[in-house]
Short mmCIF file of C-alpha atoms in Angstrom, two decimals:
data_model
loop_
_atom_site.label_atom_id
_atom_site.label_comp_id
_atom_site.label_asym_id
_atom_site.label_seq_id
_atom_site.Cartn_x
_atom_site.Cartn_y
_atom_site.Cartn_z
CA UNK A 1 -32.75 7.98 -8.25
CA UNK A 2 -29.64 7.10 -7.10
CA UNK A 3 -27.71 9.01 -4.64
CA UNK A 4 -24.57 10.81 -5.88
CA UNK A 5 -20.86 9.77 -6.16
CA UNK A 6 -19.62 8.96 -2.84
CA UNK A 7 -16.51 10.17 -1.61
CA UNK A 8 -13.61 7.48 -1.09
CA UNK A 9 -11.03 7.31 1.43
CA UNK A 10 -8.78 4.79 1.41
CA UNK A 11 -6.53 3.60 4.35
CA UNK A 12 -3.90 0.83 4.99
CA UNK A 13 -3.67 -0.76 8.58
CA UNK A 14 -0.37 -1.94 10.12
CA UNK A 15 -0.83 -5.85 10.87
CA UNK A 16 1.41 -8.65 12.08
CA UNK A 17 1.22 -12.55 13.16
CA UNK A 18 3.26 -12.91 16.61
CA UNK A 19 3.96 -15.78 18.95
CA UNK A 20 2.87 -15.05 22.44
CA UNK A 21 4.13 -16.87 25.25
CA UNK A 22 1.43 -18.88 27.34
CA UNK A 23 3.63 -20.87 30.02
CA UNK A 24 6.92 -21.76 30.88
CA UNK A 25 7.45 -24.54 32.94
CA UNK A 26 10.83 -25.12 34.30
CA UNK A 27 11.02 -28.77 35.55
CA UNK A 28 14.94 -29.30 35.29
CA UNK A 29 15.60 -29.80 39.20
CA UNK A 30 13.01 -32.21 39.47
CA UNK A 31 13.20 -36.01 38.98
CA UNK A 32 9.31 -36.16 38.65
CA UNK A 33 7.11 -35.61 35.89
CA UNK A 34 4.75 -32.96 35.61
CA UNK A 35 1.31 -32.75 34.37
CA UNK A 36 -0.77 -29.76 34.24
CA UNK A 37 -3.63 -28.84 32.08
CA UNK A 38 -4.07 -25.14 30.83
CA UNK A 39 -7.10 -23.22 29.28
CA UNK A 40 -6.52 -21.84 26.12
CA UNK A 41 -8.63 -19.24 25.80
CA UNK A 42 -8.98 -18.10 21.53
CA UNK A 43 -9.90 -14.15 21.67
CA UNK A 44 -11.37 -11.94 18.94
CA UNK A 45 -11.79 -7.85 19.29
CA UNK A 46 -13.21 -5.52 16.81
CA UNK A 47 -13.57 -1.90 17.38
CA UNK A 48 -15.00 -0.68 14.51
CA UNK A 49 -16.43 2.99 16.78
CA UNK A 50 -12.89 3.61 16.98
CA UNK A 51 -11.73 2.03 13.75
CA UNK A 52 -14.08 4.15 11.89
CA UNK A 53 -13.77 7.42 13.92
CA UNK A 54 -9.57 7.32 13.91
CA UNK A 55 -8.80 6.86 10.87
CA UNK A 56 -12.05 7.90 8.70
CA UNK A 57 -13.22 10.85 10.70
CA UNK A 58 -17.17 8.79 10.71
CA UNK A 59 -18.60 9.39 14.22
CA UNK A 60 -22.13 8.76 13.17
CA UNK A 61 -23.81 6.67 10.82
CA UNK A 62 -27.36 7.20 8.78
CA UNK A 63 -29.96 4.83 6.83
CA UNK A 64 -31.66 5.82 3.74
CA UNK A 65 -33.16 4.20 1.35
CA UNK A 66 -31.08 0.99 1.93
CA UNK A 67 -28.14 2.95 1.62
CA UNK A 68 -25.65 3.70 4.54
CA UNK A 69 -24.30 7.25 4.56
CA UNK A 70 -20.57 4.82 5.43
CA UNK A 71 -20.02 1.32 4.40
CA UNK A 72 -16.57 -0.15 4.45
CA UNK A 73 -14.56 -2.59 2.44
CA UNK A 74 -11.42 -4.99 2.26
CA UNK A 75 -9.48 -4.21 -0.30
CA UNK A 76 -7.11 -6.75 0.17
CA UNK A 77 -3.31 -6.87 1.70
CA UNK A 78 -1.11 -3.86 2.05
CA UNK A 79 2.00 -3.76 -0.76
CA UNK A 80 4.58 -4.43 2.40
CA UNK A 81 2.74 -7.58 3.56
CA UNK A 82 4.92 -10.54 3.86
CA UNK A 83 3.43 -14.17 3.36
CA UNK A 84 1.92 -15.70 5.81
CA UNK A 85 0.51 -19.78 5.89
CA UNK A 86 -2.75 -18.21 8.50
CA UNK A 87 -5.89 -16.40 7.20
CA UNK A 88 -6.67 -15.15 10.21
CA UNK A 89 -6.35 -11.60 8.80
CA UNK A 90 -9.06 -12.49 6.60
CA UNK A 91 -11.36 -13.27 9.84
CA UNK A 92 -10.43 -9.84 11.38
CA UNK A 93 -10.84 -7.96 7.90
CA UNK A 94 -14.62 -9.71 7.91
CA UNK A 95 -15.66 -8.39 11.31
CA UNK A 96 -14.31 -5.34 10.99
CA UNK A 97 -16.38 -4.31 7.51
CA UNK A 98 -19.40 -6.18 9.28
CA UNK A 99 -19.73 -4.68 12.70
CA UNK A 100 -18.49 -0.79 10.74
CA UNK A 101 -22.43 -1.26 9.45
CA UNK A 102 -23.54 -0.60 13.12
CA UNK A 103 -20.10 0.16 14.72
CA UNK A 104 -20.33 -1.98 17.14
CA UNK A 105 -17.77 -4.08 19.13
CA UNK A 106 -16.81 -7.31 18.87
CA UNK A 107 -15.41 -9.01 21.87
CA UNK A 108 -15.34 -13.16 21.72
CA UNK A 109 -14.03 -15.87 23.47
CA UNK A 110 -13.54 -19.72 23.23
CA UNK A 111 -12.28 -21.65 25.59
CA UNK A 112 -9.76 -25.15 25.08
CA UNK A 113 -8.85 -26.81 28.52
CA UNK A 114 -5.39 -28.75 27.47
CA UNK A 115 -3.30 -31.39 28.94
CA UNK A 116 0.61 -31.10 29.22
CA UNK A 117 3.46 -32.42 30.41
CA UNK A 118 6.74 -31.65 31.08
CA UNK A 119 9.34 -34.54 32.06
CA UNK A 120 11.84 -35.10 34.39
CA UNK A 121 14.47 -32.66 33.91
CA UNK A 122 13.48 -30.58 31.38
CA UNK A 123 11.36 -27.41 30.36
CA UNK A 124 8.74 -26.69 28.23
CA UNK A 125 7.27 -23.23 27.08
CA UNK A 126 4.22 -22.67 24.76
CA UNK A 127 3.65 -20.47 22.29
CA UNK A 128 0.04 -19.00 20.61
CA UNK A 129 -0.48 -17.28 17.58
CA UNK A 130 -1.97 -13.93 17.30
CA UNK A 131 -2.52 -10.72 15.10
CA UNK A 132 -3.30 -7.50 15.52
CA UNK A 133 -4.01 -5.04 13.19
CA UNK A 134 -5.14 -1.50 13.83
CA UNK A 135 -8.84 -1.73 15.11
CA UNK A 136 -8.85 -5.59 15.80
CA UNK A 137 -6.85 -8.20 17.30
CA UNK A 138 -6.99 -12.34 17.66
CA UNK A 139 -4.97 -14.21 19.93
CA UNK A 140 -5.92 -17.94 18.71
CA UNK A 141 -5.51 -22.06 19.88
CA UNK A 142 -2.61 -22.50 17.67
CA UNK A 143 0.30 -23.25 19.80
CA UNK A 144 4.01 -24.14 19.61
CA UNK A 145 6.75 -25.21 21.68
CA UNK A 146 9.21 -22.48 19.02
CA UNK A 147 7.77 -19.29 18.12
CA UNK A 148 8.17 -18.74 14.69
CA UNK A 149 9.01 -14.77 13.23
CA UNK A 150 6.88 -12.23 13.55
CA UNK A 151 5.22 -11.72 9.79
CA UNK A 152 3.65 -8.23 8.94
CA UNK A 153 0.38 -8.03 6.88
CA UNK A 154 -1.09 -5.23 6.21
CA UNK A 155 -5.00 -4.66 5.46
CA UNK A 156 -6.13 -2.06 3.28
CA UNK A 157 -9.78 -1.04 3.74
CA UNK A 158 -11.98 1.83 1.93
CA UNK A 159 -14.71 4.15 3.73
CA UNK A 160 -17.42 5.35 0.87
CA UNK A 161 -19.14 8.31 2.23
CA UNK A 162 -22.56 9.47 0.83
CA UNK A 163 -24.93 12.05 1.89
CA UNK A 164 -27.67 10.15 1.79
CA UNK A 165 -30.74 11.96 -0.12
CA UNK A 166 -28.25 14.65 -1.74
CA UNK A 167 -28.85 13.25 -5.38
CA UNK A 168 -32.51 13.67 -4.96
CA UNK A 169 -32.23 17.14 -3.97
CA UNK A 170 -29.77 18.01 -6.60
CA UNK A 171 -32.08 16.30 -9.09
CA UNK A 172 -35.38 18.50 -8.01
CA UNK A 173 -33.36 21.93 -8.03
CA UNK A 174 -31.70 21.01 -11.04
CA UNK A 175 -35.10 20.46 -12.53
CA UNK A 176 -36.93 23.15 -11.12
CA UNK A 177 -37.66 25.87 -13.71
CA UNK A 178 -40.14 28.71 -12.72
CA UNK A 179 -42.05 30.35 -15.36
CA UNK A 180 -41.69 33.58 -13.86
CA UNK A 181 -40.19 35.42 -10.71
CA UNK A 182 -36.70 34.25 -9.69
CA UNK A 183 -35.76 33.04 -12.95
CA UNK A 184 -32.26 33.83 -13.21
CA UNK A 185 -31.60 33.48 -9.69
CA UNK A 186 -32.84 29.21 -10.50
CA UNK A 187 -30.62 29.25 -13.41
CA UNK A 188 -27.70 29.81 -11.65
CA UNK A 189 -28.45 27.14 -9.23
CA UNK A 190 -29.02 24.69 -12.02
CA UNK A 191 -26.24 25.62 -13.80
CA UNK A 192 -23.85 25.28 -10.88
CA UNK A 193 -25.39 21.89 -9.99
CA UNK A 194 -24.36 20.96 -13.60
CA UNK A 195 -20.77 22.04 -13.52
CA UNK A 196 -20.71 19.96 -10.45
CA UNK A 197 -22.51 16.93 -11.50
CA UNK A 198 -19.02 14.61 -12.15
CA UNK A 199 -17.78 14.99 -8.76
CA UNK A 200 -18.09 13.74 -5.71
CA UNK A 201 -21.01 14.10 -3.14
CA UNK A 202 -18.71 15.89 -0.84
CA UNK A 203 -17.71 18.41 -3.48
CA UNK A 204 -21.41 18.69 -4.42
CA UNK A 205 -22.98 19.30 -1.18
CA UNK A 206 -20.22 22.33 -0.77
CA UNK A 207 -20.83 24.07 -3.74
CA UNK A 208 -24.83 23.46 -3.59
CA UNK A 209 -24.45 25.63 -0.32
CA UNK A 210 -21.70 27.97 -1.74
CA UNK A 211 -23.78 28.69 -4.42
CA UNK A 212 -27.46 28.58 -2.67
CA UNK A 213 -25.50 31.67 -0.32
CA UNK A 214 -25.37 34.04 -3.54
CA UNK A 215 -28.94 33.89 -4.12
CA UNK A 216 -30.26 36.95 -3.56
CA UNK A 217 -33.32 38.19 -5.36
CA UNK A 218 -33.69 41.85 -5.45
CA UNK A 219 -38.44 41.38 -5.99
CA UNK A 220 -39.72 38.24 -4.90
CA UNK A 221 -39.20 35.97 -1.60
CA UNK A 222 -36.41 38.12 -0.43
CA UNK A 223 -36.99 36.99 3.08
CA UNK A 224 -37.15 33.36 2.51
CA UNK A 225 -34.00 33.46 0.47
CA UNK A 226 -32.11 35.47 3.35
CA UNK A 227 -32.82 32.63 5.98
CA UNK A 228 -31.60 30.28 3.28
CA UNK A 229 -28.32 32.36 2.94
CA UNK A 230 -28.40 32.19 6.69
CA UNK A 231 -28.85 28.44 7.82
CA UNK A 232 -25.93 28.02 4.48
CA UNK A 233 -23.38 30.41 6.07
CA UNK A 234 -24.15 28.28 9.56
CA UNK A 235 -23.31 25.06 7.62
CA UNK A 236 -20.33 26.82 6.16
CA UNK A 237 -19.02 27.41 9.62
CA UNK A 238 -19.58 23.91 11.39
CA UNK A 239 -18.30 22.50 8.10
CA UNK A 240 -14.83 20.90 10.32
CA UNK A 241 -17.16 19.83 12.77
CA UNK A 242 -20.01 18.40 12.22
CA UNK A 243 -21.20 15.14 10.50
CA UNK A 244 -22.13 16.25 6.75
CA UNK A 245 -25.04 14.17 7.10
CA UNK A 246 -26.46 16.39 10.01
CA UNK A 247 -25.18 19.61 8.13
CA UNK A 248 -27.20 18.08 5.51
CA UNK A 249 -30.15 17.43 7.28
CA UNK A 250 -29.93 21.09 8.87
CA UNK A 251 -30.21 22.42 5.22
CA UNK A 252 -33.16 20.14 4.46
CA UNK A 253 -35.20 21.44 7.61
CA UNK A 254 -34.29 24.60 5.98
CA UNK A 255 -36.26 24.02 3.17
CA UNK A 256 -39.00 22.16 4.65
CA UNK A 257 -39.65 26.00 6.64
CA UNK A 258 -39.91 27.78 3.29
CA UNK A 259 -43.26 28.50 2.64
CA UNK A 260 -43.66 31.81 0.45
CA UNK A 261 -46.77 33.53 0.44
CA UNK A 262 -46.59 34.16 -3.39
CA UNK A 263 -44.21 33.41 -6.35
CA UNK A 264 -42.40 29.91 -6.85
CA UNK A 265 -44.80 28.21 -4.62
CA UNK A 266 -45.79 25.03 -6.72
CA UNK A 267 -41.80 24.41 -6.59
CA UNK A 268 -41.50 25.20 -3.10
CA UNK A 269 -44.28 22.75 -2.17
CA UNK A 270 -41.85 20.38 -4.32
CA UNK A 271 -39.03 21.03 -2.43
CA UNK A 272 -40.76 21.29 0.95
CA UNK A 273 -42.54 17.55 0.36
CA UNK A 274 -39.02 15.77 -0.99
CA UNK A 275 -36.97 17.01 2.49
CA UNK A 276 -39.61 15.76 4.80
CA UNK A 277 -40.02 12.63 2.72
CA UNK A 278 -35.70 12.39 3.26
CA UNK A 279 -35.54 13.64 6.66
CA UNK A 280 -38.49 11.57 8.38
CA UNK A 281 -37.01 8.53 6.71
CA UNK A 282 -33.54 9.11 7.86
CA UNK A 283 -32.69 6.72 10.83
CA UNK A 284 -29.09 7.14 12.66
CA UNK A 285 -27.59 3.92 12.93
CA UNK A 286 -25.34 4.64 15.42
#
């Protein structure tokens, strides 16, 4: 089944071409001619850790199922981008959604030995051309003797969260129906995973907790339900702090402890088999 609608954030990074000096060689008191040669060294940095923690609020990342619990994507340029003749941008926008799969660094060099020379009398400065946007930078081998204005373009990028195995879970409670014992106490947890279906798997996960925390059955598996209530008001509380994946995990271990000694236990054993199934196939990618 697939997992449920993942949350979007979208976010627009600040980027602009520039002309950094390399040399300047002042030869104008001399009579002679100068030749020097000069390594041009093209450099590439991603930081997608800090890409992805700044400005999405992702400080860990989990595998399920083929599915990441945050993938990014280039949207394209920001609305104030001016036109620009390089699509280096494009390079920078490709490492950065690449290396956010693992976030990882990226940190490259190539190196261009070059000849130059400046005649009698005269100067000579060099330019290169780099960009920056927020989270990556490139200062290439293009080079001029004029640097040229700086030109702003802007990246926009979106961060799809998912809590991975949260649309499985939903889809057992929402399909568990006990014959007897508990029975309105399930309803209501159906019900409210219903009104919730449409939105996204933030919203879900919060109200599946919210409403998991009013189940209280006055007969049957009292005390299972009251460690339930328990690990949900935890949740509730590290809710600003804490990875939702993890909070979601914590939840899942939860369940897989719930073992009552009678009533609902064919749909406990349910439950019970689907977290360990999500949680031992859960890998943290970084």
């Amino acid at each position: 089944m697939a997992d449920t609608i993942p949350t979007s954030v979208s976010y627009t990074g600040k980027g602009r071409y520039y002309w950094e000096l390399i040399f300047n060689y002042d030869n104008s008191s001399n009579e002679g001619t100068i030749t020097d040669k000069t390594t041009v060294t093209k450099r590439t940095r991603v930081d997608s850790k800090s890409f992805m923690s700044n400005k999405f609020n992702v400080s860990s990342g989990f595998k399920y199922n083929n599915e990441t619990s945050a993938s990014v994507k280039y949207e394209g340029l920001g609305e104030a981008s001016e036109k620009s003749s390089f699509s280096y941008h494009l390079d920078l926008a490709y490492e950065l959604v690449k290396s956010s799969e693992t976030a990882t660094s990226v940190d490259t060099e190539v190196k261009t030995e070059r000849s130059y020379t400046v005649g009698p009398r005269s100067k000579l400065n060099m330019y290169r051309l780099c960009y920056e946007c927020e989270g990556s930078s490139i200062a290439t081998d293009i080079v001029a003797t004029q640097p040229q204005d700086d030109v702003r373009v802007d990246l926009k990028f979106v961060c799809e969260k998912r809590i991975l195995g949260l649309g499985d879970i939903l889809n057992l409670f929402g399909h568990t129906v006990p014959g007897s014992s508990n029975t309105v106490e399930w309803a209501s947890i159906r019900n409210d995973i219903v009104k919730n279906s449409d939105k996204d798997a933030l919203t879900q996960f919060k109200a599946f907790v919210a409403n998991l925390k009013t189940i209280t059955p006055g007969d049957d598996n009292k005390n299972e339900w009251a460690a339930i209530r328990t690990t949900c008001q935890e949740i509730e509380d590290a809710w600003d702090t804490t990875d939702r994946q993890r909070l979601f995990i914590k939840l899942l271990n939860r369940f897989s402890n719930t073992t009552p000694g009678r009533d609902n236990r064919d749909e406990w054993q349910r439950i019970r088999d689907l977290s360990n199934n999500i949680v031992t196939n859960t890998s943290q990618v970084f």
